[in-house]
Each structure stands twice: as structure tokens, then as C-alpha cells.
Amino acid sequence: MKVLLATRNAKKLGELRRILDATGVDVELVGLDDVPPYPETPETGLTFEENALIKARAGVEATGLPTVADDSGITVDVLNGMPGVFSARWAGRHGDDEANLRLVLGQVADVPDEHLGAAFVCAAALAFPDGREYITHGHLPGRLIREPRGENGFGYDPIFVATGNSRTNAELTSEEKDAISHRGQAMRALAEILGEQLARAGD
Amino acid sequence: MKVLLATRNAKKLGELRRILDATGVDVELVGLDDVPPYPETPETGLTFEENALIKARAGVEATGLPTVADDSGITVDVLNGMPGVFSARWAGRHGDDEANLRLVLGQVADVPDEHLGAAFVCAAALAFPDGREYITHGHLPGRLIREPRGENGFGYDPIFVATGNSRTNAELTSEEKDAISHRGQAMRALAEILGEQLARAGD
């Protein structure tokens, strides 16, 4: 069965594929480049869950395929959990990782080191054409550092060190990152549900 | 008696003077230009109260004068109360009103109109050389608009409409704004305390 991964972010698409492939779930994963183009839906949700569902539903509606989408972000304690759902557009436009990360560093410049707690959060949604919908979650606690380090990953990875680690998420290998990441947690939980639903469909 | 108004923001200084003068409290208000220069203290507090106290204490320590300082900001509901204490440095550097305001508008660009609730918040501190310290508060609820309007005021005034108003804070006259503003509320309460303390000193 084909399952659509509904993201327009090439690096995130790679991560979703990699994580789902590693679970061994028996589906053909297709990206937005593999289906007829459809317009982007504004992420009007105020929670990760809402936005993940908005994107998954838009994929189902446009393609008729079961669709996986996630909404993820970084929550910074002294910013009251922001950037949160605004992580990808924190600097005011979508997807400028460098500007977003520099802005957060500027905002917390005067904040003492001991108050730089942060976490990566992910909500992943799976929607089926018949209306079944599932949501899973992932959460990776850690802290911000003042200067970006590392070349892997994307988004805020270079300024985030997970609890128990000394390297930033961008200094981890893909396998190391997937093993702990918010997206890894949420997508593995979603892969289990996907497997169960496929088994049911095959009954 | 001389009282120092400890702010490096010329427009805020004007507002503080105007509000306190209108209360008729019998003190000589001096600004930072009227006292020997002292270095700026980083606003390391995580609340308006802490930052107001940091600034008032720094003024007392540097000048020996009773010192008034405020820390104010805008809290946007969908940003979990941010920019909050980071309002003046939201775009990553201090005091660029236009950049700060544009950034907030960019961040909420996809947020539906009915979720644009916001408030102006002020904590005002009064510190005496003998260690007495007082804090007062002000709070003005309202909502954001998408396009700045008005030339008065400063900061986020052009994109904020107070509850019950149709004009932005930047479209109000100074008198209209002071009558309702967060800073007006907090400073009038502080003027009362200042008056009582002066009366006590005169006993």
C-alpha cells in the first residue's frame, strides 16, 4: 500500500523516510513530488496536533492516499514554550533555519545559562481516506547552547544538546539522532499503528 | 527631593515624566542625562518585576537617588505570553521597534484573527537608598491588528487596539493613552507610594 509523507521540507522528508524504513513497516512511502501537486494549506493550528492533522487531512483530500504528516518544533522554557508551533516561521517567514536559530539566540542573549532549558516536541498524524485518524507524540528534553555546532540535521539541531548528551543534535549521526529524537519517537509509534491498520485491512 | 527615572529609552522617559507630572507628586524628576553616566545593567530577569527591580537598584547604586524604573512589554496569547520580558529585544537586538513589531506580525501571519488577543503589561519599581523597594503593576488587554496604524507612542503601540477601543494605542492622544495604559496604571500607583514615602520622610 502507498502512504504519502506530506511534507514540503526535503530534509524532514528524508528523516521521515529513514525512520519509517527502519521500522520495517511494509508500505510504499511516497513524497509530494510523487503525487499531483496540491496547494499548501496554511498551518492555522495553535498546537502541534492540530497542524499535523491539518497537513495529513490535506494530503488525504488531495491524493486519496493514507497520509502521514508531522508538526514539530522546539520549546524554550524562558520563551514560555515558544517558538513551539511557530518554530519553522519564527523569524517571520517559513523555513529559514539560519534566521530562526539566530533569532532565538538573540532573544536569549541576556538569559543566564542555567535558564536555557528547551525541548524538541513532535506530533505525528496518520489520516486514512475513510476518516480514521491517529496521533502520536515525541518529546526530547535538553538545553540550548549559545553557538551553533554540527552539520547534520536541520532546524534548531545545531543549538540543541539533549539531556545526557554533550554533542548537539547536529553533531549526532542520523542513527544516533533518530534513536532519541522527538520525531523518531513519534514516527515509530505511528509505524506501529500503521502496521496494525494494514494487518486489519489484510484480514 | 530628586527622583531618578532610570530608562535609556527617550520616548519612555517622556511618558514616565508626563504620567508622574500629571499626578502632582512633589518631586524633581531627573533622567539619566542629568546624572553621571553609569553602565547599563543586563536585563537578566525572567519577569517584568525582576527587570524593573534590577534597573531601579542599579540607579540607586550608581546615583544614591531614589529611583523609578519600569519593565513593560506586550504579551500575545498565541505566543504563550511572549514577547513578554523580551519585547524590546524580540528581533534579537535592543530597541528596534519596527523590527520587533514586524517580527510579531510575521509570526502570527497564519493565526486566525479571533486568536490575536494580547495585552500590554507593566511592572514599575521604586527603590530607595535605604533598601525600601516597592513594585506596582499595570495591565491593558486588547488585540493585535495586521497592519500598523498611528504615529504616537512607541514600541508595539501601532499594532495594538485596547479592548473597547477602535483606534490603536498609537492613534490615541498622549492623554488618552496614559489614562488607560499599563504604564499609566503602574506609574500612578507608584506615585501614590512615592507621595506617602515623601510625607513620612517629612514627618
mmCIF file of C-alpha atoms in Angstrom, chain B residues 45-182:
data_model
loop_
_atom_site.group_PDB
_atom_site.id
_atom_site.type_symbol
_atom_site.label_atom_id
_atom_site.label_comp_id
_atom_site.label_asym_id
_atom_site.label_seq_id
_atom_site.Cartn_x
_atom_site.Cartn_y
_atom_site.Cartn_z
ATOM 1 C CA GLY B 45 15.392 38.797 34.932
ATOM 2 C CA LEU B 46 12.772 36.392 33.678
ATOM 3 C CA THR B 47 9.855 38.529 34.857
ATOM 4 C CA PHE B 48 8.875 42.171 34.452
ATOM 5 C CA GLU B 49 9.181 42.594 38.229
ATOM 6 C CA GLU B 50 12.751 41.285 38.357
ATOM 7 C CA ASN B 51 13.890 43.507 35.499
ATOM 8 C CA ALA B 52 12.220 46.605 36.912
ATOM 9 C CA LEU B 53 13.979 45.969 40.227
ATOM 10 C CA ILE B 54 17.332 45.330 38.504
ATOM 11 C CA LYS B 55 17.086 48.724 36.805
ATOM 12 C CA ALA B 56 15.847 50.600 39.889
ATOM 13 C CA ARG B 57 18.575 49.091 42.101
ATOM 14 C CA ALA B 58 21.260 49.949 39.540
ATOM 15 C CA GLY B 59 20.059 53.554 39.578
ATOM 16 C CA VAL B 60 20.198 53.757 43.366
ATOM 17 C CA GLU B 61 23.609 52.173 43.481
ATOM 18 C CA ALA B 62 25.062 54.494 40.842
ATOM 19 C CA THR B 63 23.490 57.764 41.963
ATOM 20 C CA GLY B 64 22.289 57.420 45.544
ATOM 21 C CA LEU B 65 18.927 58.797 44.410
ATOM 22 C CA PRO B 66 15.542 57.169 44.925
ATOM 23 C CA THR B 67 14.983 55.544 41.549
ATOM 24 C CA VAL B 68 11.946 54.647 39.484
ATOM 25 C CA ALA B 69 12.233 52.085 36.685
ATOM 26 C CA ASP B 70 9.719 50.064 34.764
ATOM 27 C CA ASP B 71 9.807 46.940 32.690
ATOM 28 C CA SER B 72 6.989 46.601 30.233
ATOM 29 C CA GLY B 73 6.011 44.556 27.270
ATOM 30 C CA ILE B 74 3.352 43.042 25.166
ATOM 31 C CA THR B 75 2.052 39.541 25.815
ATOM 32 C CA VAL B 76 0.494 37.778 22.846
ATOM 33 C CA ASP B 77 -1.870 34.933 23.701
ATOM 34 C CA VAL B 78 -0.897 32.577 20.875
ATOM 35 C CA LEU B 79 2.773 33.210 21.629
ATOM 36 C CA ASN B 80 2.163 31.934 25.186
ATOM 37 C CA GLY B 81 2.550 35.428 26.594
ATOM 38 C CA MET B 82 5.662 36.281 24.633
ATOM 39 C CA PRO B 83 7.367 38.637 23.649
ATOM 40 C CA GLY B 84 6.811 39.498 27.349
ATOM 41 C CA VAL B 85 10.073 40.470 29.034
ATOM 42 C CA PHE B 86 11.764 40.123 25.648
ATOM 43 C CA SER B 87 9.532 42.746 23.977
ATOM 44 C CA ALA B 88 12.259 45.352 23.467
ATOM 45 C CA ARG B 89 14.705 42.783 22.064
ATOM 46 C CA TRP B 90 12.277 40.443 20.294
ATOM 47 C CA ALA B 91 14.027 40.770 16.920
ATOM 48 C CA GLY B 92 17.325 39.900 18.617
ATOM 49 C CA ARG B 93 18.744 43.343 19.424
ATOM 50 C CA HIS B 94 17.543 46.039 21.794
ATOM 51 C CA GLY B 95 15.150 48.782 20.893
ATOM 52 C CA ASP B 96 14.402 48.319 17.183
ATOM 53 C CA ASP B 97 10.653 48.971 17.421
ATOM 54 C CA GLU B 98 9.978 48.492 13.732
ATOM 55 C CA ALA B 99 11.834 45.157 13.539
ATOM 56 C CA ASN B 100 10.163 43.886 16.723
ATOM 57 C CA LEU B 101 6.689 44.776 15.540
ATOM 58 C CA ARG B 102 7.236 43.344 12.044
ATOM 59 C CA LEU B 103 8.534 40.134 13.567
ATOM 60 C CA VAL B 104 5.435 39.643 15.715
ATOM 61 C CA LEU B 105 3.216 40.307 12.686
ATOM 62 C CA GLY B 106 5.195 37.725 10.692
ATOM 63 C CA GLN B 107 4.966 35.163 13.466
ATOM 64 C CA VAL B 108 1.182 35.442 13.703
ATOM 65 C CA ALA B 109 0.603 35.798 9.956
ATOM 66 C CA ASP B 110 -1.155 32.404 9.713
ATOM 67 C CA VAL B 111 -3.031 32.764 13.008
ATOM 68 C CA PRO B 112 -6.769 33.362 12.575
ATOM 69 C CA ASP B 113 -7.991 36.847 13.591
ATOM 70 C CA GLU B 114 -10.042 35.543 16.518
ATOM 71 C CA HIS B 115 -6.824 34.331 18.172
ATOM 72 C CA LEU B 116 -4.966 37.655 18.178
ATOM 73 C CA GLY B 117 -5.641 38.517 21.820
ATOM 74 C CA ALA B 118 -2.807 40.389 23.506
ATOM 75 C CA ALA B 119 -2.112 42.671 26.448
ATOM 76 C CA PHE B 120 0.330 45.351 27.494
ATOM 77 C CA VAL B 121 1.869 44.653 30.885
ATOM 78 C CA CYS B 122 3.998 46.876 33.121
ATOM 79 C CA ALA B 123 5.835 46.405 36.390
ATOM 80 C CA ALA B 124 7.160 49.606 37.925
ATOM 81 C CA ALA B 125 9.740 49.585 40.705
ATOM 82 C CA LEU B 126 10.697 52.285 43.185
ATOM 83 C CA ALA B 127 13.903 51.744 45.167
ATOM 84 C CA PHE B 128 15.332 53.915 47.944
ATOM 85 C CA PRO B 129 18.962 54.124 49.061
ATOM 86 C CA ASP B 130 17.957 52.698 52.446
ATOM 87 C CA GLY B 131 16.705 49.481 50.840
ATOM 88 C CA ARG B 132 12.958 50.148 50.734
ATOM 89 C CA GLU B 133 11.534 48.746 47.497
ATOM 90 C CA TYR B 134 8.053 48.923 46.004
ATOM 91 C CA ILE B 135 6.529 47.366 42.920
ATOM 92 C CA THR B 136 3.284 48.231 41.166
ATOM 93 C CA HIS B 137 1.578 46.762 38.132
ATOM 94 C CA GLY B 138 -0.487 47.698 35.123
ATOM 95 C CA HIS B 139 -2.314 45.584 32.570
ATOM 96 C CA LEU B 140 -4.124 46.668 29.391
ATOM 97 C CA PRO B 141 -5.974 43.919 27.490
ATOM 98 C CA GLY B 142 -6.653 44.132 23.772
ATOM 99 C CA ARG B 143 -5.760 42.545 20.455
ATOM 100 C CA LEU B 144 -3.243 42.765 17.632
ATOM 101 C CA ILE B 145 -4.049 44.111 14.190
ATOM 102 C CA ARG B 146 -2.245 43.067 10.997
ATOM 103 C CA GLU B 147 -1.086 46.484 9.777
ATOM 104 C CA PRO B 148 0.454 49.227 11.944
ATOM 105 C CA ARG B 149 -1.635 52.392 12.346
ATOM 106 C CA GLY B 150 -0.823 55.696 14.047
ATOM 107 C CA GLU B 151 2.217 57.822 14.770
ATOM 108 C CA ASN B 152 2.053 58.415 18.522
ATOM 109 C CA GLY B 153 3.553 56.279 21.251
ATOM 110 C CA PHE B 154 6.277 53.729 20.566
ATOM 111 C CA GLY B 155 7.032 50.023 20.671
ATOM 112 C CA TYR B 156 4.063 47.879 19.741
ATOM 113 C CA ASP B 157 1.523 50.729 20.066
ATOM 114 C CA PRO B 158 0.775 50.832 16.292
ATOM 115 C CA ILE B 159 -0.403 47.190 16.179
ATOM 116 C CA PHE B 160 -2.362 47.088 19.455
ATOM 117 C CA VAL B 161 -6.027 48.005 19.917
ATOM 118 C CA ALA B 162 -7.171 48.079 23.541
ATOM 119 C CA THR B 163 -10.417 46.324 24.433
ATOM 120 C CA GLY B 164 -13.293 48.743 23.907
ATOM 121 C CA ASN B 165 -11.285 50.917 21.502
ATOM 122 C CA SER B 166 -11.235 51.003 17.710
ATOM 123 C CA ARG B 167 -8.047 53.063 17.449
ATOM 124 C CA THR B 168 -4.599 51.618 18.059
ATOM 125 C CA ASN B 169 -2.610 52.906 21.028
ATOM 126 C CA ALA B 170 -0.541 54.887 18.503
ATOM 127 C CA GLU B 171 -3.708 56.635 17.300
ATOM 128 C CA LEU B 172 -4.615 57.805 20.813
ATOM 129 C CA THR B 173 -3.511 61.177 22.142
ATOM 130 C CA SER B 174 -0.933 61.021 24.920
ATOM 131 C CA GLU B 175 -3.637 61.832 27.454
ATOM 132 C CA GLU B 176 -5.967 59.145 26.128
ATOM 133 C CA LYS B 177 -3.187 56.591 26.187
ATOM 134 C CA ASP B 178 -1.924 57.473 29.664
ATOM 135 C CA ALA B 179 -5.454 57.235 31.043
ATOM 136 C CA ILE B 180 -5.726 53.550 30.153
ATOM 137 C CA SER B 181 -2.187 52.327 29.551
ATOM 138 C CA HIS B 182 -0.353 49.654 31.512
#
